[in-house]
């Protein structure tokens, strides 16, 4: 697969000295769906805004389809559709005009059949003559997507596309993204929902404090993240884990009151039932058990710690 976006040594220091991007190196492959996953304030919007030419980088270089985003701005930008995080758009324009105008901005000839198809795909066809100000929040977001697609971009950026949207729009959006991929469009979406990255992406990049701390195929990452822990709270403290329980690699808490079993939620090589039976067989009584799964927050923390 060839590289669609090449980002090398990209940095951003905002006025006032805040370092929003440490040197970022990242290649996006043509035709992939790439999820940039990170907590609020990590630098996702900053990164996208630089690639789309809305914010100037402090250092480094970006090419889109081989075009440098500074030197060959127009060629690079023409390849890109951007669905911004914030819902800002004209108020008095009609839906149809707004989308047609967006296409014209990129110098593309009018194509009413294409605009119609985009509006139908996004369930906006019935609203085509409505003024934008009369649309609901979800409809406005659909409109932003329609505008971003109006000029047939080869790369689509979706910045937090499903934050605060209803289930129906989320489903439509995912379907739309899959359809775009089938047409060979490269899609980059940012999110702080791991489920979204899991559902959609071929590859996932994790960004934290302006640094890309990991880029991995989704399948590999999900395997790493799909870890659960079972904690068994004992009746009596245990001085040591009996050898008969060695296969579970249990961790004993310092006070001996709790045993913790870490397992892969996807695979069931050693079931929880087997463990509890083995505890009983070893004469170990417990008063409570509970399971926990790493939250995204935990995952970030552990990734950052691994990195340090
Ligand atoms: N125009 C700006 N001036 C100064 N700081 C900014 C500006 N825009 C964003 N930041 C800061 O840069 C960091 C990254 O922001 P942003 O890229 O929006 O993160 P994300 O999209 O991951 O939530 C945040 O700490 C934010 O406060
Ligand atoms: Mg953002």
Short mmCIF file of C-alpha atoms and ligand atoms in Angstrom, two decimals:
data_model
loop_
_atom_site.label_atom_id
_atom_site.label_comp_id
_atom_site.label_asym_id
_atom_site.label_seq_id
_atom_site.Cartn_x
_atom_site.Cartn_y
_atom_site.Cartn_z
CA UNK A 1 0.00 0.00 0.00
CA UNK A 2 1.36 3.42 -0.84
CA UNK A 3 1.60 6.31 1.57
CA UNK A 4 -1.18 8.90 1.31
CA UNK A 5 -0.05 11.24 4.07
CA UNK A 6 3.53 11.51 5.26
CA UNK A 7 4.12 13.46 8.46
CA UNK A 8 7.69 13.92 9.60
CA UNK A 9 9.08 15.84 12.54
CA UNK A 10 5.89 17.87 12.85
CA UNK A 11 5.80 20.22 15.83
CA UNK A 12 3.45 22.90 17.09
CA UNK A 13 4.05 25.43 19.80
CA UNK A 14 1.13 27.78 20.28
CA UNK A 15 1.60 31.45 21.04
CA UNK A 16 2.31 31.64 24.72
CA UNK A 17 4.70 28.70 24.48
CA UNK A 18 2.38 25.71 24.87
CA UNK A 19 3.89 22.73 23.07
CA UNK A 20 0.84 21.02 21.57
CA UNK A 21 2.79 18.65 19.30
CA UNK A 22 6.17 17.08 20.05
CA UNK A 23 7.91 15.93 16.88
CA UNK A 24 5.30 13.70 15.24
CA UNK A 25 6.21 11.10 12.62
CA UNK A 26 3.29 9.28 11.06
CA UNK A 27 2.48 7.73 7.71
CA UNK A 28 -1.12 7.15 6.68
CA UNK A 29 -1.57 4.48 4.02
CA UNK A 30 -3.74 4.99 1.00
CA UNK A 31 -7.20 3.49 1.47
CA UNK A 32 -6.95 2.73 5.17
CA UNK A 33 -9.21 3.83 8.00
CA UNK A 34 -6.94 5.25 10.65
CA UNK A 35 -8.21 6.16 14.10
CA UNK A 36 -6.26 8.69 16.12
CA UNK A 37 -7.20 7.91 19.67
CA UNK A 38 -6.41 10.18 22.57
CA UNK A 39 -7.88 12.04 25.53
CA UNK A 40 -9.08 15.62 25.34
CA UNK A 41 -6.24 18.04 24.85
CA UNK A 42 -3.87 15.42 23.41
CA UNK A 43 -3.36 17.35 20.16
CA UNK A 44 -5.69 15.54 17.76
CA UNK A 45 -7.41 18.65 16.39
CA UNK A 46 -4.09 20.48 16.20
CA UNK A 47 -2.59 17.69 14.09
CA UNK A 48 -5.58 17.57 11.74
CA UNK A 49 -5.73 21.34 11.47
CA UNK A 50 -2.10 21.48 10.37
CA UNK A 51 -2.56 18.78 7.73
CA UNK A 52 -5.62 20.66 6.43
CA UNK A 53 -3.78 23.97 6.36
CA UNK A 54 -5.86 25.70 9.02
CA UNK A 55 -3.03 26.01 11.52
CA UNK A 56 0.64 26.64 10.75
CA UNK A 57 3.14 24.10 11.98
CA UNK A 58 6.12 25.26 14.01
CA UNK A 59 8.40 22.70 12.37
CA UNK A 60 8.47 19.57 10.28
CA UNK A 61 6.90 18.57 7.02
CA UNK A 62 3.65 17.05 5.74
CA UNK A 63 2.79 15.76 2.29
CA UNK A 64 -0.63 14.65 1.09
CA UNK A 65 -0.64 12.56 -2.06
CA UNK A 66 2.95 13.67 -2.52
CA UNK A 67 2.09 17.38 -2.35
CA UNK A 68 3.74 19.48 0.34
CA UNK A 69 0.98 21.14 2.39
CA UNK A 70 2.83 24.47 2.45
CA UNK A 71 4.52 24.64 -0.93
CA UNK A 72 1.76 22.90 -2.92
CA UNK A 73 -1.10 23.95 -0.69
CA UNK A 74 -3.86 23.96 -3.28
CA UNK A 75 -3.04 20.54 -4.71
CA UNK A 76 -2.75 19.05 -1.24
CA UNK A 77 -5.93 20.68 0.04
CA UNK A 78 -7.94 19.62 -3.01
CA UNK A 79 -7.41 15.99 -2.01
CA UNK A 80 -8.81 16.56 1.48
CA UNK A 81 -12.30 16.70 2.92
CA UNK A 82 -12.56 17.87 6.52
CA UNK A 83 -15.46 17.38 8.89
CA UNK A 84 -14.55 19.69 11.76
CA UNK A 85 -15.18 19.02 15.41
CA UNK A 86 -17.10 22.24 15.95
CA UNK A 87 -20.48 22.84 14.35
CA UNK A 88 -19.82 26.13 12.63
CA UNK A 89 -21.54 26.83 9.38
CA UNK A 90 -23.57 29.47 7.55
CA UNK A 91 -27.05 30.16 8.92
CA UNK A 92 -29.12 31.61 6.09
CA UNK A 93 -27.89 29.49 3.20
CA UNK A 94 -29.94 26.50 2.04
CA UNK A 95 -28.56 23.00 2.43
CA UNK A 96 -28.35 22.53 -1.33
CA UNK A 97 -26.52 25.81 -1.91
CA UNK A 98 -24.07 25.26 0.91
CA UNK A 99 -22.99 21.88 -0.44
CA UNK A 100 -22.88 23.08 -4.06
CA UNK A 101 -20.85 26.11 -3.03
CA UNK A 102 -18.35 23.95 -1.15
CA UNK A 103 -17.74 21.95 -4.30
CA UNK A 104 -17.25 25.14 -6.30
CA UNK A 105 -14.66 26.39 -3.82
CA UNK A 106 -12.38 23.59 -4.94
CA UNK A 107 -12.83 24.52 -8.58
CA UNK A 108 -14.90 21.46 -9.41
CA UNK A 109 -17.59 21.85 -12.09
CA UNK A 110 -21.22 21.75 -10.92
CA UNK A 111 -22.56 18.20 -10.64
CA UNK A 112 -26.16 18.22 -9.37
CA UNK A 113 -26.47 14.43 -9.65
CA UNK A 114 -23.51 13.96 -7.32
CA UNK A 115 -24.80 16.52 -4.82
CA UNK A 116 -28.15 14.76 -4.86
CA UNK A 117 -26.53 11.43 -4.13
CA UNK A 118 -24.51 12.85 -1.24
CA UNK A 119 -27.61 14.48 0.26
CA UNK A 120 -29.61 11.27 -0.12
CA UNK A 121 -26.83 9.19 1.45
CA UNK A 122 -26.87 11.51 4.44
CA UNK A 123 -30.68 11.66 4.73
CA UNK A 124 -30.58 15.37 3.92
CA UNK A 125 -32.45 15.24 0.62
CA UNK A 126 -35.78 16.24 2.17
CA UNK A 127 -34.05 19.20 3.78
CA UNK A 128 -32.30 20.44 0.66
CA UNK A 129 -34.26 23.71 0.53
CA UNK A 130 -34.16 24.35 4.26
CA UNK A 131 -32.08 27.12 5.71
CA UNK A 132 -29.22 25.73 7.76
CA UNK A 133 -30.36 27.58 10.88
CA UNK A 134 -33.51 25.46 10.94
CA UNK A 135 -31.59 22.16 11.12
CA UNK A 136 -31.11 20.12 14.28
CA UNK A 137 -27.60 19.53 15.64
CA UNK A 138 -27.48 16.06 14.09
CA UNK A 139 -28.60 17.42 10.72
CA UNK A 140 -25.95 20.13 10.87
CA UNK A 141 -23.34 17.48 11.41
CA UNK A 142 -24.68 15.55 8.41
CA UNK A 143 -24.40 18.78 6.43
CA UNK A 144 -20.75 19.22 7.45
CA UNK A 145 -20.08 15.73 6.14
CA UNK A 146 -21.92 16.48 2.89
CA UNK A 147 -19.85 19.62 2.43
CA UNK A 148 -16.64 17.74 3.11
CA UNK A 149 -17.56 15.15 0.46
CA UNK A 150 -18.80 17.64 -2.12
CA UNK A 151 -15.51 17.91 -4.00
CA UNK A 152 -14.79 14.15 -4.09
CA UNK A 153 -11.84 14.14 -1.71
CA UNK A 154 -9.38 11.24 -1.68
CA UNK A 155 -8.78 11.74 2.04
CA UNK A 156 -11.49 12.42 4.60
CA UNK A 157 -10.77 13.72 8.09
CA UNK A 158 -13.49 13.27 10.69
CA UNK A 159 -12.66 15.11 13.91
CA UNK A 160 -14.61 13.50 16.77
CA UNK A 161 -17.44 12.65 14.39
CA UNK A 162 -19.69 10.93 16.85
CA UNK A 163 -19.13 12.92 20.04
CA UNK A 164 -22.62 13.69 21.27
CA UNK A 165 -24.52 12.39 18.23
CA UNK A 166 -27.46 10.01 18.32
CA UNK A 167 -27.22 6.30 17.65
CA UNK A 168 -28.77 6.56 14.21
CA UNK A 169 -26.30 9.14 12.98
CA UNK A 170 -23.43 7.18 14.44
CA UNK A 171 -24.57 4.08 12.53
CA UNK A 172 -25.05 6.08 9.31
CA UNK A 173 -21.63 7.59 9.73
CA UNK A 174 -19.94 4.23 10.16
CA UNK A 175 -21.74 2.89 7.11
CA UNK A 176 -20.73 5.94 5.12
CA UNK A 177 -17.09 5.52 6.11
CA UNK A 178 -17.13 1.91 4.99
CA UNK A 179 -18.64 2.95 1.66
CA UNK A 180 -15.94 5.57 1.20
CA UNK A 181 -13.27 3.02 1.92
CA UNK A 182 -14.77 0.75 -0.72
CA UNK A 183 -14.27 3.66 -3.16
CA UNK A 184 -10.61 3.86 -2.14
CA UNK A 185 -10.92 6.97 0.06
CA UNK A 186 -8.46 7.21 2.95
CA UNK A 187 -10.24 8.04 6.22
CA UNK A 188 -8.68 9.48 9.37
CA UNK A 189 -10.93 9.88 12.36
CA UNK A 190 -10.14 11.15 15.81
CA UNK A 191 -11.92 9.90 18.84
CA UNK A 192 -11.60 9.45 22.53
CA UNK A 193 -13.92 6.42 22.42
CA UNK A 194 -12.05 3.18 22.19
CA UNK A 195 -15.22 1.44 20.96
CA UNK A 196 -15.29 3.69 17.96
CA UNK A 197 -11.70 2.99 17.06
CA UNK A 198 -12.40 -0.69 17.56
CA UNK A 199 -15.47 -0.65 15.34
CA UNK A 200 -14.03 1.34 12.48
CA UNK A 201 -10.29 1.38 12.18
CA UNK A 202 -7.76 -0.73 10.32
CA UNK A 203 -4.98 0.90 12.33
CA UNK A 204 -4.97 2.88 15.53
CA UNK A 205 -2.59 5.57 16.66
CA UNK A 206 -2.60 6.67 20.28
CA UNK A 207 -1.71 10.28 20.98
CA UNK A 208 -1.04 11.64 24.44
CA UNK A 209 0.28 15.08 25.34
CA UNK A 210 1.26 15.88 21.80
CA UNK A 211 3.13 12.64 21.27
CA UNK A 212 2.17 9.62 19.18
CA UNK A 213 2.95 6.91 21.67
CA UNK A 214 1.83 3.93 19.64
CA UNK A 215 0.69 2.97 16.15
CA UNK A 216 -0.58 -0.54 15.66
CA UNK A 217 -2.91 -2.69 13.59
CA UNK A 218 -6.24 -2.77 15.35
CA UNK A 219 -6.24 -6.51 15.84
CA UNK A 220 -2.88 -6.40 17.61
CA UNK A 221 -3.85 -3.49 19.80
CA UNK A 222 -7.22 -4.90 20.76
CA UNK A 223 -5.52 -8.06 21.84
CA UNK A 224 -3.26 -6.05 24.13
CA UNK A 225 -6.12 -3.97 25.47
CA UNK A 226 -8.67 -6.71 25.91
CA UNK A 227 -7.32 -7.64 29.31
CA UNK A 228 -9.57 -8.19 32.28
CA UNK A 229 -8.79 -8.75 35.91
CA UNK A 230 -10.60 -10.96 38.35
CA UNK A 231 -10.00 -10.13 42.00
CA UNK A 232 -10.80 -12.76 44.60
CA UNK A 233 -11.18 -11.40 48.14
CA UNK A 234 -10.29 -14.12 50.61
CA UNK A 235 -11.80 -15.07 53.96
CA UNK A 236 -8.35 -15.51 55.47
CA UNK A 237 -5.06 -13.98 54.37
CA UNK A 238 -2.87 -16.30 52.36
CA UNK A 239 0.90 -16.44 53.00
CA UNK A 240 1.70 -17.77 49.52
CA UNK A 241 -0.12 -18.94 46.40
CA UNK A 242 -0.23 -22.77 46.42
CA UNK A 243 1.74 -24.45 43.66
CA UNK A 244 -1.43 -26.19 42.42
CA UNK A 245 -2.66 -22.76 41.27
CA UNK A 246 0.55 -21.96 39.38
CA UNK A 247 -1.08 -22.16 35.94
CA UNK A 248 -3.12 -19.01 36.62
CA UNK A 249 -0.12 -16.82 37.48
CA UNK A 250 -2.10 -15.23 40.31
CA UNK A 251 -0.87 -12.10 41.99
CA UNK A 252 -1.14 -11.96 45.75
CA UNK A 253 -1.75 -8.59 47.38
CA UNK A 254 0.76 -7.50 50.05
CA UNK A 255 -1.71 -8.20 52.85
CA UNK A 256 -2.49 -11.63 51.38
CA UNK A 257 -6.22 -10.85 51.32
CA UNK A 258 -6.67 -10.64 47.56
CA UNK A 259 -5.65 -12.77 44.61
CA UNK A 260 -5.77 -11.22 41.17
CA UNK A 261 -6.02 -13.10 37.91
CA UNK A 262 -5.35 -11.21 34.67
CA UNK A 263 -6.83 -12.75 31.55
CA UNK A 264 -7.66 -12.00 27.96
CA UNK A 265 -11.37 -11.34 27.63
CA UNK A 266 -11.30 -12.49 24.01
CA UNK A 267 -9.78 -15.86 24.67
CA UNK A 268 -10.86 -18.33 27.27
CA UNK A 269 -7.81 -20.48 27.67
CA UNK A 270 -8.37 -20.78 31.42
CA UNK A 271 -11.88 -20.05 32.57
CA UNK A 272 -12.85 -18.21 35.70
CA UNK A 273 -15.02 -21.15 36.75
CA UNK A 274 -11.99 -23.44 36.66
CA UNK A 275 -10.06 -21.02 38.82
CA UNK A 276 -12.80 -20.78 41.46
CA UNK A 277 -13.10 -24.58 41.50
CA UNK A 278 -9.35 -24.89 41.92
CA UNK A 279 -9.42 -22.39 44.82
CA UNK A 280 -12.11 -24.44 46.55
CA UNK A 281 -10.14 -27.65 45.91
CA UNK A 282 -7.10 -26.00 47.51
CA UNK A 283 -9.24 -25.18 50.55
CA UNK A 284 -9.13 -21.44 49.96
CA UNK A 285 -12.39 -19.74 50.94
CA UNK A 286 -13.36 -16.38 49.45
CA UNK A 287 -15.97 -13.84 50.41
CA UNK A 288 -16.25 -11.83 47.22
CA UNK A 289 -15.06 -11.66 43.62
CA UNK A 290 -15.15 -8.85 41.13
CA UNK A 291 -13.87 -8.22 37.63
CA UNK A 292 -12.50 -5.03 36.13
CA UNK A 293 -11.49 -4.13 32.62
CA UNK A 294 -8.85 -1.56 31.81
CA UNK A 295 -10.42 1.75 30.89
CA UNK A 296 -8.95 3.85 28.15
CA UNK A 297 -7.54 6.06 30.84
CA UNK A 298 -5.68 3.11 32.39
CA UNK A 299 -4.43 2.11 28.99
CA UNK A 300 -3.04 5.55 28.32
CA UNK A 301 -1.41 5.61 31.71
CA UNK A 302 0.20 2.22 31.21
CA UNK A 303 1.31 3.08 27.68
CA UNK A 304 2.85 6.32 28.85
CA UNK A 305 4.56 4.51 31.71
CA UNK A 306 5.93 1.84 29.36
CA UNK A 307 7.29 4.59 27.18
CA UNK A 308 9.00 6.43 30.04
N1 LIG B 1 -5.18 28.27 19.59
C1 LIG B 1 -4.61 27.72 20.67
N2 LIG B 1 -3.80 28.42 21.48
C2 LIG B 1 -3.19 27.88 22.55
N3 LIG B 1 -3.37 26.59 22.91
C3 LIG B 1 -4.17 25.81 22.16
C4 LIG B 1 -4.83 26.34 21.00
N4 LIG B 1 -5.55 25.32 20.44
C5 LIG B 1 -5.35 24.23 21.21
N5 LIG B 1 -4.51 24.53 22.25
C6 LIG B 1 -4.05 23.59 23.27
O1 LIG B 1 -3.36 22.54 22.65
C7 LIG B 1 -3.67 21.30 23.26
C8 LIG B 1 -4.19 20.34 22.24
O2 LIG B 1 -5.46 20.77 21.80
P1 LIG B 1 -6.28 20.00 20.71
O3 LIG B 1 -5.41 19.78 19.52
O4 LIG B 1 -7.55 20.71 20.49
O5 LIG B 1 -6.52 18.59 21.43
P2 LIG B 1 -7.63 17.45 21.15
O6 LIG B 1 -8.24 17.71 19.83
O7 LIG B 1 -6.85 16.17 21.20
O8 LIG B 1 -8.61 17.53 22.27
C9 LIG B 1 -4.65 21.61 24.37
O9 LIG B 1 -3.94 21.71 25.57
C10 LIG B 1 -5.22 22.94 23.97
O10 LIG B 1 -5.61 23.67 25.10
MG1 LIG B 2 -10.19 17.99 19.29
#
